[in-house]
mmCIF file of C-alpha atoms in Angstrom:
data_model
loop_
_atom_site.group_PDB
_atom_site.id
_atom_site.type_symbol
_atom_site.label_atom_id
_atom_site.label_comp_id
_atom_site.label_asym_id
_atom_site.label_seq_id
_atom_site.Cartn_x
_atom_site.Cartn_y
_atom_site.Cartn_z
ATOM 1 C CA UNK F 1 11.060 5.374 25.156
ATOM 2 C CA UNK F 2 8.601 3.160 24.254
ATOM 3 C CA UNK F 3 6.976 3.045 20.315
ATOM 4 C CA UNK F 4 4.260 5.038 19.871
ATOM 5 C CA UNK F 5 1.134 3.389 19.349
ATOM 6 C CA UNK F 6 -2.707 4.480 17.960
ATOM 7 C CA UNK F 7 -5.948 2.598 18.975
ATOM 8 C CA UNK F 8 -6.982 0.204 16.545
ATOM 9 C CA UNK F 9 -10.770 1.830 16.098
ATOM 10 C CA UNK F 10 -8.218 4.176 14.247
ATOM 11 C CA UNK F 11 -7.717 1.936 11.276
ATOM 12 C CA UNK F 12 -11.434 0.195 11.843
ATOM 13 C CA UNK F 13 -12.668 3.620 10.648
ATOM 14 C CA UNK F 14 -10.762 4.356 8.245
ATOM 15 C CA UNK F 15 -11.324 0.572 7.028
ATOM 16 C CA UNK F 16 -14.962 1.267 6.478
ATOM 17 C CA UNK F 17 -14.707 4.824 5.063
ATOM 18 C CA UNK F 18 -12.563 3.033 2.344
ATOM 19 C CA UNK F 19 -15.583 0.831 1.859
ATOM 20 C CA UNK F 20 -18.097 3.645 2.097
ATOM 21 C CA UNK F 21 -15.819 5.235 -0.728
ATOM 22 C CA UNK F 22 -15.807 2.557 -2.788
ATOM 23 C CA UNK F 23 -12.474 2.251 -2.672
ATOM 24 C CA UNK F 24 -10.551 -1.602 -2.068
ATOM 25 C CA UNK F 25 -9.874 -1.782 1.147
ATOM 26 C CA UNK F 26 -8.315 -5.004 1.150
ATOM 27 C CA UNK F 27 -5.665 -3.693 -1.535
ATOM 28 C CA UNK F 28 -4.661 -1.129 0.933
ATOM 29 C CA UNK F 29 -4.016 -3.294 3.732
ATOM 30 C CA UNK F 30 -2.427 -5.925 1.877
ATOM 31 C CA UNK F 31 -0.051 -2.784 -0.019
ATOM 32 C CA UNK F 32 1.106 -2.338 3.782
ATOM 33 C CA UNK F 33 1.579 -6.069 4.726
ATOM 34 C CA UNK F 34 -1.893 -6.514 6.530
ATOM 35 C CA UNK F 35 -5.062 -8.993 6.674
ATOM 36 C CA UNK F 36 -8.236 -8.276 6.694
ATOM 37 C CA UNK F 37 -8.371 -10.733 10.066
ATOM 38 C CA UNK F 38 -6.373 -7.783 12.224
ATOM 39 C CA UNK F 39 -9.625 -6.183 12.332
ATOM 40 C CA UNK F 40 -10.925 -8.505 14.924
ATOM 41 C CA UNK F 41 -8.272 -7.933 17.054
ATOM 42 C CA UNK F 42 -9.278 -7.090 20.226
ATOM 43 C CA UNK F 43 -7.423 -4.100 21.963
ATOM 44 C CA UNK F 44 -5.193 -3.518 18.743
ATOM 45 C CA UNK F 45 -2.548 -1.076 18.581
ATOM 46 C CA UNK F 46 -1.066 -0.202 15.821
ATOM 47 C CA UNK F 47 2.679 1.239 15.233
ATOM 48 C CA UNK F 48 1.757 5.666 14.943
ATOM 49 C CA UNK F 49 5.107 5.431 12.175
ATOM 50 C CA UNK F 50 2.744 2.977 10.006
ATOM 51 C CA UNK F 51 0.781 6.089 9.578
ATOM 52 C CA UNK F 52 2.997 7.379 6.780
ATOM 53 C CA UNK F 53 3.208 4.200 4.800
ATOM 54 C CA UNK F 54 -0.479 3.513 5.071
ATOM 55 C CA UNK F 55 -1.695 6.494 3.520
ATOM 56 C CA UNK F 56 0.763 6.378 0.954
ATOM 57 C CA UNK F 57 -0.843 3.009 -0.111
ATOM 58 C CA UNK F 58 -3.982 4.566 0.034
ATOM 59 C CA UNK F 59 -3.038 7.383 -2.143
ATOM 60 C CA UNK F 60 -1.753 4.326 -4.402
ATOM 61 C CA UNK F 61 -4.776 2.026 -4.554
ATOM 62 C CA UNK F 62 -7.217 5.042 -4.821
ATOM 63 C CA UNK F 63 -5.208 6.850 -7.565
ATOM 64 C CA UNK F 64 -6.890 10.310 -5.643
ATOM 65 C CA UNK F 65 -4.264 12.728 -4.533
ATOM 66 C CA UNK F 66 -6.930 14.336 -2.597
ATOM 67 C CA UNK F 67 -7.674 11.118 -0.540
ATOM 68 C CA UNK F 68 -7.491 12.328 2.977
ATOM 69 C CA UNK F 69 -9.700 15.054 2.016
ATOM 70 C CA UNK F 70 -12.331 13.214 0.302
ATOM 71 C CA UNK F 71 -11.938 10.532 2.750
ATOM 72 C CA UNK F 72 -12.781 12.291 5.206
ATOM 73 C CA UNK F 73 -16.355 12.805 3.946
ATOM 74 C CA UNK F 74 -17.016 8.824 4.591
ATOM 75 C CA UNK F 75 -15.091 8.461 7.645
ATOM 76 C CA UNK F 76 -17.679 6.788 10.440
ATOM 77 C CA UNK F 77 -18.924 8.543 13.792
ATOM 78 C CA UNK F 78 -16.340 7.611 16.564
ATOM 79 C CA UNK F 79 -18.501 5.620 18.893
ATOM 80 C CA UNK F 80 -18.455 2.555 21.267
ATOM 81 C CA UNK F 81 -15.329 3.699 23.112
ATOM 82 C CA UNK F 82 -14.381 5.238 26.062
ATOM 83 C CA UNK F 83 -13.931 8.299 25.196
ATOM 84 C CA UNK F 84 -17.889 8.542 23.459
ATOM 85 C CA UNK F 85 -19.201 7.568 26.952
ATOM 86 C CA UNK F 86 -17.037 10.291 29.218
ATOM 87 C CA UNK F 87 -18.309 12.805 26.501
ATOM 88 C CA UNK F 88 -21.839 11.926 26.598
ATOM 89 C CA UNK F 89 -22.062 11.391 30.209
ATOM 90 C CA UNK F 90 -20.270 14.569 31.168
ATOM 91 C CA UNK F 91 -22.421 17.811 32.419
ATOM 92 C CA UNK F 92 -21.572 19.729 29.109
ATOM 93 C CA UNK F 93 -19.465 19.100 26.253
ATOM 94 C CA UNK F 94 -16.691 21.197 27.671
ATOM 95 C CA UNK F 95 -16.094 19.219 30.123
ATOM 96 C CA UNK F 96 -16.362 16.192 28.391
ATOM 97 C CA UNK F 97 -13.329 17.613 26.091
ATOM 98 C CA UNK F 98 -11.376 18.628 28.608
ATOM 99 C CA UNK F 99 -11.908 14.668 30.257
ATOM 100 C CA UNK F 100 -11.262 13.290 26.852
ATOM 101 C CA UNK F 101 -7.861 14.916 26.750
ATOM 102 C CA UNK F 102 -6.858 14.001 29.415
ATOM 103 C CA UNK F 103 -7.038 10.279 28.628
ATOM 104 C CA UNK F 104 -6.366 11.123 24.752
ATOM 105 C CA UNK F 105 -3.096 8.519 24.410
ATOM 106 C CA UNK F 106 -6.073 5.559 24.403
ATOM 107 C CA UNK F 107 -6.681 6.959 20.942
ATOM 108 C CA UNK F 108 -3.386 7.622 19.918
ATOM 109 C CA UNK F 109 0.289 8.035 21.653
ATOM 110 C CA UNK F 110 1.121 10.925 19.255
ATOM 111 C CA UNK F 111 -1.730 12.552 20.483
ATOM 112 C CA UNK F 112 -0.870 16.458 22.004
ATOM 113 C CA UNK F 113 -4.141 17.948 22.414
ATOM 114 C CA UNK F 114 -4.730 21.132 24.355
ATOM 115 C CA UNK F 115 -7.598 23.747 24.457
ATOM 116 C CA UNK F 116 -6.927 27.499 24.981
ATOM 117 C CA UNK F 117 -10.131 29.848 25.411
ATOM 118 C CA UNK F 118 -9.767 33.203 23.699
ATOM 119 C CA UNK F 119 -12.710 35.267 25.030
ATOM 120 C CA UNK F 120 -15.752 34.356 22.580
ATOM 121 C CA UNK F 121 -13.196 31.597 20.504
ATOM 122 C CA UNK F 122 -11.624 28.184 21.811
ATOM 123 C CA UNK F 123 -8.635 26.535 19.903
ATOM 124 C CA UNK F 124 -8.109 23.040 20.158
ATOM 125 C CA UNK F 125 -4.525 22.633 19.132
ATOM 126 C CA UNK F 126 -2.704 20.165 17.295
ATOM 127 C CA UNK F 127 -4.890 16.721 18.252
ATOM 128 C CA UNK F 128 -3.471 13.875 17.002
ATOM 129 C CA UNK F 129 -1.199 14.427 13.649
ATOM 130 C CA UNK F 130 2.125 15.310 12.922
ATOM 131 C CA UNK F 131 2.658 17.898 10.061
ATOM 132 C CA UNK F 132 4.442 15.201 7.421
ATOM 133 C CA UNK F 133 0.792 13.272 7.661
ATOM 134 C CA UNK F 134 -1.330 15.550 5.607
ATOM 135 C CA UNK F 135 -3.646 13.188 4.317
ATOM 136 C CA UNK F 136 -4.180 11.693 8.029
ATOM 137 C CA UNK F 137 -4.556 15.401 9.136
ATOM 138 C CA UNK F 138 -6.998 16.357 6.818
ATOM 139 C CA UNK F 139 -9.490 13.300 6.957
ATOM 140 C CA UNK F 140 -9.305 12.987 10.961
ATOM 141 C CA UNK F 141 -9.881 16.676 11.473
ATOM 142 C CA UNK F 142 -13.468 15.968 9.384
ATOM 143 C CA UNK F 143 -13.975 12.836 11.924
ATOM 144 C CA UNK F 144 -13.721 14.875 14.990
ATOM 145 C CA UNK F 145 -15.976 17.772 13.468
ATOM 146 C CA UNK F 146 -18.570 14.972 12.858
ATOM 147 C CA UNK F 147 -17.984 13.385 16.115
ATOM 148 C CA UNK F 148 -18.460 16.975 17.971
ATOM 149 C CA UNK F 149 -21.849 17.443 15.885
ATOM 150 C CA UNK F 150 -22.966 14.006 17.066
ATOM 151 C CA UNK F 151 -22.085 14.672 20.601
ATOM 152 C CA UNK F 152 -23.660 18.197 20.403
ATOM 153 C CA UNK F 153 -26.895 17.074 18.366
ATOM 154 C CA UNK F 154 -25.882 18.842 15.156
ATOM 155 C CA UNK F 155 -24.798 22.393 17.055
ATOM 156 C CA UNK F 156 -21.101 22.039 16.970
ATOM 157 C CA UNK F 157 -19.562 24.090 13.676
ATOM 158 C CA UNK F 158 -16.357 24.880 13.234
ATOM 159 C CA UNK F 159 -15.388 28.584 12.873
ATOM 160 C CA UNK F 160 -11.524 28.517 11.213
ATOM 161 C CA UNK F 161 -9.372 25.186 10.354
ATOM 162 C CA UNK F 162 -5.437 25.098 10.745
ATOM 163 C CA UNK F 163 -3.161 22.895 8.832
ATOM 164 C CA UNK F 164 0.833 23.458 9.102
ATOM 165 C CA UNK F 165 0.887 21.675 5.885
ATOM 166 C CA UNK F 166 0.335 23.056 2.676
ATOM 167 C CA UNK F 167 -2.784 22.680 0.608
ATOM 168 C CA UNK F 168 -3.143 19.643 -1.959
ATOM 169 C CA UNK F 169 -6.132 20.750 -3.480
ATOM 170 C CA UNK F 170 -8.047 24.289 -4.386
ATOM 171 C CA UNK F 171 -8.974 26.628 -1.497
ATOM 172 C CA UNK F 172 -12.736 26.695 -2.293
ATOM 173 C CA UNK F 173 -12.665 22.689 -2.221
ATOM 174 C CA UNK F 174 -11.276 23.147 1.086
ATOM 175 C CA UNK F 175 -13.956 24.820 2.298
ATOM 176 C CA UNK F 176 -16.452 23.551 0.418
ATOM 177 C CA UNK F 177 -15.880 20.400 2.623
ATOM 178 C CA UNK F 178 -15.327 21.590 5.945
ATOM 179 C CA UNK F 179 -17.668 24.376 5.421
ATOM 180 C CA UNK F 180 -15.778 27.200 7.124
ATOM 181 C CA UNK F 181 -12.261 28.933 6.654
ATOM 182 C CA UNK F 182 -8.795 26.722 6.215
ATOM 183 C CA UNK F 183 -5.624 28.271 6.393
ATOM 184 C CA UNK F 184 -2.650 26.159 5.599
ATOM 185 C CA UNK F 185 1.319 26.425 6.874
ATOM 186 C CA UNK F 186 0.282 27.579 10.001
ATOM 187 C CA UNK F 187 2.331 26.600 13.163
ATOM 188 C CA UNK F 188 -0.142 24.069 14.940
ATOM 189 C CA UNK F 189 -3.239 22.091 13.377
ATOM 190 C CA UNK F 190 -5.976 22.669 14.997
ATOM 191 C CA UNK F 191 -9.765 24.312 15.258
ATOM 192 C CA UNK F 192 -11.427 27.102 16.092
ATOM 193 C CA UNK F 193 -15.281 27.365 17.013
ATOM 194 C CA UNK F 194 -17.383 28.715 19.249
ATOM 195 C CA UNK F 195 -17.219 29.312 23.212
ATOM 196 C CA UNK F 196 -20.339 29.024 24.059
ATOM 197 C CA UNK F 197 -20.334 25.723 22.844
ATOM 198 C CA UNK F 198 -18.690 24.555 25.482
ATOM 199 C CA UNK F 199 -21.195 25.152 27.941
ATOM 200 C CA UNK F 200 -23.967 23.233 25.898
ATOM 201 C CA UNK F 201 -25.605 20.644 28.493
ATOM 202 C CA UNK F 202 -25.134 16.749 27.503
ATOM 203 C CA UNK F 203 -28.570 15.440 27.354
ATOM 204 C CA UNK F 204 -27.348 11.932 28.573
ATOM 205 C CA UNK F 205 -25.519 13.255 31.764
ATOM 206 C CA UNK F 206 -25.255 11.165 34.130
ATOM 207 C CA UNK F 207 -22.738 11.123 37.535
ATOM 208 C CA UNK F 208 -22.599 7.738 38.614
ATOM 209 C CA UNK F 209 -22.223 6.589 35.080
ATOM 210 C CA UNK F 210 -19.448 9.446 34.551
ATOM 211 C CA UNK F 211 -17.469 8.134 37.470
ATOM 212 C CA UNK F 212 -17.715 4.231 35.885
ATOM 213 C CA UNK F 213 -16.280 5.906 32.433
ATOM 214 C CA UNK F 214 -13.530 7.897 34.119
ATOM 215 C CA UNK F 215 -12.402 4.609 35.834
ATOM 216 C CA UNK F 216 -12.499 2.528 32.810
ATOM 217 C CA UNK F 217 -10.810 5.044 31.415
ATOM 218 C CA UNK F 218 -8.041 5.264 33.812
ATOM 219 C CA UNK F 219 -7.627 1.509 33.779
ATOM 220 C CA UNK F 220 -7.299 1.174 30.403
ATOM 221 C CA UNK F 221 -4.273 3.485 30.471
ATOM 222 C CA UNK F 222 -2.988 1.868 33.329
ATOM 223 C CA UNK F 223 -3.005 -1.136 30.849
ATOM 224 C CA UNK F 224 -1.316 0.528 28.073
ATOM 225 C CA UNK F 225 1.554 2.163 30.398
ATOM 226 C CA UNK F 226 2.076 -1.973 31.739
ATOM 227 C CA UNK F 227 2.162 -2.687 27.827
ATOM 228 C CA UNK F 228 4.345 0.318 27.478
ATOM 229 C CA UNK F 229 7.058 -1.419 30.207
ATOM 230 C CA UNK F 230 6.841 -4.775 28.691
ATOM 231 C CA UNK F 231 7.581 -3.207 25.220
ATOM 232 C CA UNK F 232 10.568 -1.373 26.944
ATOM 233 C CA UNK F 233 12.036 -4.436 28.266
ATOM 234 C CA UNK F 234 11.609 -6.075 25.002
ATOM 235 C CA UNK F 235 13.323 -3.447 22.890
ATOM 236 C CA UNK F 236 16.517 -3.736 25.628
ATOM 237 C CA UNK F 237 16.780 -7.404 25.665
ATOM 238 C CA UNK F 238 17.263 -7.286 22.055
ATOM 239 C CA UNK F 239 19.708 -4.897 22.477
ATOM 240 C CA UNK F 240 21.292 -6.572 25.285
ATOM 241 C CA UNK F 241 20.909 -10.194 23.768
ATOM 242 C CA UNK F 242 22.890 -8.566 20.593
ATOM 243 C CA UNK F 243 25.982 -7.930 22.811
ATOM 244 C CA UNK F 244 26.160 -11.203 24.934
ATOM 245 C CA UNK F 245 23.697 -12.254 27.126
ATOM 246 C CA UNK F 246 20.203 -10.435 28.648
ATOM 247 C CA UNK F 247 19.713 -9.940 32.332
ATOM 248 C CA UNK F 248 17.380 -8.628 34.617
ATOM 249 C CA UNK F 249 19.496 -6.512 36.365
ATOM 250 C CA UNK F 250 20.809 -4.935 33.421
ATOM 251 C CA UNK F 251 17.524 -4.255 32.309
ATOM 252 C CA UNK F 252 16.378 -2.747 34.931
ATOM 253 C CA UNK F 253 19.850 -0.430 35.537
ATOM 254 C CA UNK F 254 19.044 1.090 31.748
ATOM 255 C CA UNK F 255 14.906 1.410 32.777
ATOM 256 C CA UNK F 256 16.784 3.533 35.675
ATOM 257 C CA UNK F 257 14.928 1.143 38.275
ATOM 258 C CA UNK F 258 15.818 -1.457 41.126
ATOM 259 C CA UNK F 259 15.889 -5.097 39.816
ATOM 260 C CA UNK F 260 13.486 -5.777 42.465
ATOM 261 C CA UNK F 261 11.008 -3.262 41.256
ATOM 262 C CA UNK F 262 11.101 -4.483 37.910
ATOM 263 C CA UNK F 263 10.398 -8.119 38.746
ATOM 264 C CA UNK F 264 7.219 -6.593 40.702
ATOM 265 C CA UNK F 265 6.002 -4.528 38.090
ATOM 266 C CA UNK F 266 6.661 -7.102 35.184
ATOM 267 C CA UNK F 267 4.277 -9.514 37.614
ATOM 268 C CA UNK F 268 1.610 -6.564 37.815
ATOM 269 C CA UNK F 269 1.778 -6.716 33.777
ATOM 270 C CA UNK F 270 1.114 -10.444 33.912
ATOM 271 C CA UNK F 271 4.728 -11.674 32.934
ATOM 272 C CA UNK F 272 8.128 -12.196 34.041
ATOM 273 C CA UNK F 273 11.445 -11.693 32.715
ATOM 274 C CA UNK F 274 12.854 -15.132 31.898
ATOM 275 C CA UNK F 275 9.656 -15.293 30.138
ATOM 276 C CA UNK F 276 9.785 -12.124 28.086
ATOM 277 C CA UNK F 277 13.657 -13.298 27.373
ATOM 278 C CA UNK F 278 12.461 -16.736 26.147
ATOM 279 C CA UNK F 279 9.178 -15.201 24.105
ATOM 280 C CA UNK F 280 12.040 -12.585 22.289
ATOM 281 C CA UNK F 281 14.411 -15.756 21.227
ATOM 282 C CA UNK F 282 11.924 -17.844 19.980
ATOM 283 C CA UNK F 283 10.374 -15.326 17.774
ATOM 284 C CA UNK F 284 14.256 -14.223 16.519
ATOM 285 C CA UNK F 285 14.874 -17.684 16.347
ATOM 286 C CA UNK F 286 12.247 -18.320 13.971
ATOM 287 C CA UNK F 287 12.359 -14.893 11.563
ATOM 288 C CA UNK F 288 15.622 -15.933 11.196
ATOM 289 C CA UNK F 289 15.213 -19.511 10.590
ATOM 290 C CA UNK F 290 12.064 -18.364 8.035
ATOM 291 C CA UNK F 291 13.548 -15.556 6.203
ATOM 292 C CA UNK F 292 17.214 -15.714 6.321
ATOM 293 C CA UNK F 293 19.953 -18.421 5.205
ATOM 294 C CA UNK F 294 21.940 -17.523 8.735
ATOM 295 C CA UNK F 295 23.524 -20.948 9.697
ATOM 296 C CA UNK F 296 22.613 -22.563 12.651
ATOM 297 C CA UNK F 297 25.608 -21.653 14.535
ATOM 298 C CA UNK F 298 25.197 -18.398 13.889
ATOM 299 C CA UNK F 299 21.148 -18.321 14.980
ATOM 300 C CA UNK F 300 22.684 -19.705 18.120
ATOM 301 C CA UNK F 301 24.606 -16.825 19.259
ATOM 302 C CA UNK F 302 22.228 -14.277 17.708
ATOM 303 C CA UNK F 303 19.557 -15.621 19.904
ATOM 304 C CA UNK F 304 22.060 -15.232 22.999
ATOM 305 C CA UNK F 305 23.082 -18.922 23.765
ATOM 306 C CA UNK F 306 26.495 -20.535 24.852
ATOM 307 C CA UNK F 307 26.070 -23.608 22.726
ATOM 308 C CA UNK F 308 23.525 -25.576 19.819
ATOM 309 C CA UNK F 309 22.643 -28.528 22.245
ATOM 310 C CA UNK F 310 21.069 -25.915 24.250
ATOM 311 C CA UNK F 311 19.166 -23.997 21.509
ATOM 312 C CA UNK F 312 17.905 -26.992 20.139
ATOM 313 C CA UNK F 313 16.236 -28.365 23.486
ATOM 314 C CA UNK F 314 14.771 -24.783 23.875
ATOM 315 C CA UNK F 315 13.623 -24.513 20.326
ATOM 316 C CA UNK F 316 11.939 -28.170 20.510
ATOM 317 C CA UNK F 317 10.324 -26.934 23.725
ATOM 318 C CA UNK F 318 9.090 -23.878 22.367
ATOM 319 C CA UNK F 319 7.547 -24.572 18.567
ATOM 320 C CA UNK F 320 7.200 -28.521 19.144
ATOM 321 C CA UNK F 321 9.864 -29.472 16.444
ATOM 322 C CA UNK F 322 13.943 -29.351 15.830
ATOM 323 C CA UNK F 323 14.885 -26.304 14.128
ATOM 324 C CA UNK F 324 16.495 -27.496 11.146
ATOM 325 C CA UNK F 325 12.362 -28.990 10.674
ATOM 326 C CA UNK F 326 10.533 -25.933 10.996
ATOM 327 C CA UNK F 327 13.340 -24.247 8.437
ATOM 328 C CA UNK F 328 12.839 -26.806 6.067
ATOM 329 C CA UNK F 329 8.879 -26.480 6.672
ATOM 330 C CA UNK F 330 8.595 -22.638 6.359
ATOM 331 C CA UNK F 331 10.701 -23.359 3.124
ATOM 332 C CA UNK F 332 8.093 -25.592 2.067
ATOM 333 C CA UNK F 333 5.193 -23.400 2.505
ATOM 334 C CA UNK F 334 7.070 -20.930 0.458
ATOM 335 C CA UNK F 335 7.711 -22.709 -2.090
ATOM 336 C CA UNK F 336 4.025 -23.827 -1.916
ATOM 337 C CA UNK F 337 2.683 -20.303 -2.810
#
């Protein structure tokens, strides 16, 4: 199974809320190994298991054990993405919920949203956050509310809050800030609110433009599930390459695919194997070169090849330089600062 992955306009957001807050931003990312720079990214993913360790840090820098909470009251409106326009242009805003779920992995892999109508109450269950992430929980829970106002012109409320974690701070500031009910340790986070909200009209429906915004949509999926393969095929060369040697065939025997297949979809994704194989070596070749003391015979077979003469015409080819130079640069620019 591939990692699990959340849209970078995740950590754009919360990026600025930190700044809205007042709170160092920078600190935060650089607690969790991060430049400011990752920002500009285009189509950034980030790993979902960072999660944990990010809000931690945040916790940290902030010194508020609250933060998720309270960050949630600077948290940005969602916008610019795909899933704003197949709200907006959708004939109400149920529908455009029920389209954004279905194409809810471009915001995050971990996300499990589902809606279930209970006569004059809807429950959308457990969007995007596991129970262990309570500060995540609480602070994305106020950015959909605030997205689902701004989508709705102000008439979206919610009725009742669920958390399966249990509450940091006092009840009252609870719902003080999400101005309606919160009950905590329940089985499934999620909302309740109002059904006829989901037969409000969208103001800036449009068909034509729907259809364009469902087909972005499904092409940018399509992108992430060719990302997903390439990531797949990456994780089992390194396994393979720890055991001997990486093949195609192999590969594609553990994806539970024809060899054939593989090479055709790997093509779709704009690569190839021998070029995924050679990409994976160089960058082990180099962490370990950086940040280890391995000897060069052993970087040899850990990188999967029969003998140093080899390596070192591959490693030349790839970075430009022998390896024994780029290890005694990287331990130069260490040293350096």
């Amino acid at each position: 199974m591939a990692e699990m992955t959340d849209s970078g306009v995740l950590l754009r957001m919360a990026y600025k809320a930190m700044v809205n807050a007042g709170i160092d931003a920078d600190a935060v990312l650089a607690e969790v190994g991060l430049d400011k720079s990752i920002l500009q990214v285009p189509d950034l993913r980030t790993p979902h298991d960072a999660q944990e360790w990010f809000w931690q840090a945040l916790e940290k820098v902030s010194g508020d054990e609250h933060i998720g909470l309270h960050l949630g009251q600077h948290i940005p409106v969602y916008k610019g993405q795909v899933l704003e326009y197949l709200f907006l242009s959708s004939p109400t805003f149920g529908e455009g919920l029920k389209r954004a779920l279905d194409y809810q992995r471009l915001l995050s892999d971990a996300a499990q949203g589902e809606l279930f109508e209970e006569g004059e109450r809807v429950f959308l269950k457990q969007m995007i956050w596991s129970k262990r992430l309570s500060h995540l929980n609480e602070c994305m829970m106020m950015g959909i509310i605030k997205f689902f106002r701004f989508v709705t012109d102000g008439a979206f409320e919610p009725l009742e809050i669920h958390f399966g974690h249990s509450p940091h701070a006092d009840q009252k500031e609870y719902e003080r800030q999400f101005e309606c009910p919160v009950k905590f340790d329940m089985p499934s986070v999620g909302m309740y609110f109002d059904a006829s909200v989901m037969s409000l009209s969208s103001a800036h429906h449009e068909p034509e433009l729907l259809h364009l915004h469902e087909q972005l949509a499904s092409e940018q999926v399509a992108r992430l599930e060719k990302q997903d393969l390439v990531a797949q095929v990456n994780r089992l060369i390194g396994e393979l390459l720890e055991s001997g040697h990486a093949n195609l065939e192999e590969v594609a025997e553990r994806l539970g695919i024809k060899a054939r297949q593989l090479r055709t979809r790997l093509a779709d994704a704009g690569t190839n194997f021998n070029q995924l194989v050679a990409d994976y070596r160089c960058r082990l070749a180099k962490r370990l070169l950086a940040g280890t003391d391995e000897s060069i015979d052993e970087i040899v077979y850990l990188t999967g090849f029969s003998e140093p003469s080899t390596f070192y015409r591959a490693f030349k080819r790839w970075v430009g330089m022998t390896p024994i130079e780029y290890r005694k640069l990287k331990a130069e620019e260490d040293a350096m600062g």
